[in-house]
Amino acid sequence: MLRKTTLLAGLVLLASCATVPITGRRQLSLVSGSEMNSLATTQYRTFITENKLSNNSAEAAMVKRVGERIQHAVEQYVAQNNMQGQLDGYQWEFNLVDNKEVNAWCMPGGKVVVYTGILPLTRDENGLAVVLGHEISHAVARHGAERMSDQLVAQGLSTALSTALSQNPTATKSLFMQAVGVGSQVGMLKFSRTQESEADHLGLIFMAMAGYDPKGALPFWQRMAAQNQSSTPEFLSDHPADATRIADIERLLPEAQKYYKPR
């Protein structure tokens, strides 16, 4: 009976897979896009209510402008590759929060927040495009849903997200915020090494399609490396070592440059 149950569970997990755009990686997906988007909308509204938006109109306008250009590039890419379902339920929003943390994130459904603390590192629109391309790619690649799925399985809860919410809403909402990289400093580095590298890859292409020079990713991540000043060995880290990330971006630049048309 145990073997039969284990086999059935394995078949369920095998059937519950999705494919990441561009990279083609298969990922576990026990949580639907509509469930993630609904929860994201609720949590985003709470976050915006509880945090101060920047009153710097020029910087806020820049975040919205760059975000919308990345948004249109993503929409163009999925349309050209018959992947429109990847953006089902998306209702994009871009906000700049007055906070000194070096942080930015994108919830499922296109709910984006940039912290003012990261702007000295982005320096200009092109640098900001690196950040937004990367963060939006986490959402487009459904990394949050993948992490939620992994956590539900790890806790023996191979069940619907709605069931987990009804049984333990506080813990499940906390798990969601962690899954989408919200709630701690440098949220940009909250995902796994595979997911971080994937977001770098997709982000370069999306920013290039939006008319931003992907070569700008190198100096930005070099500035981030100086900011991090971490001595944690890569094999103990949840994200790529700075030198590895920069080398990988250099390797990916020729592909991204093919999409780049200056505006």
Short mmCIF file of C-alpha atoms in Angstrom, two decimals, residues 47 101 103-105 107 115 174 176-188 190:
data_model
loop_
_atom_site.label_atom_id
_atom_site.label_comp_id
_atom_site.label_asym_id
_atom_site.label_seq_id
_atom_site.Cartn_x
_atom_site.Cartn_y
_atom_site.Cartn_z
CA PHE A 47 1.95 46.30 1.88
CA GLU A 101 16.83 49.07 2.14
CA ASN A 103 15.54 46.06 -2.30
CA ALA A 104 13.04 45.47 -5.10
CA TRP A 105 10.54 42.72 -5.89
CA MET A 107 4.79 39.63 -6.88
CA TYR A 115 12.75 50.72 -2.63
CA SER A 174 3.91 34.34 5.63
CA PHE A 176 3.77 33.32 0.38
CA MET A 177 5.70 36.51 1.23
CA GLN A 178 8.90 34.48 1.63
CA ALA A 179 8.20 32.60 -1.60
CA VAL A 180 7.99 35.80 -3.64
CA GLY A 181 11.08 37.37 -2.03
CA VAL A 182 9.35 39.97 0.15
CA GLY A 183 10.04 40.80 3.77
CA SER A 184 13.79 41.01 4.25
CA GLN A 185 16.62 43.23 3.14
CA VAL A 186 18.01 42.62 -0.33
CA GLY A 187 14.93 40.73 -1.44
CA MET A 188 16.56 40.54 -4.84
CA LYS A 190 16.03 35.64 -1.83
#
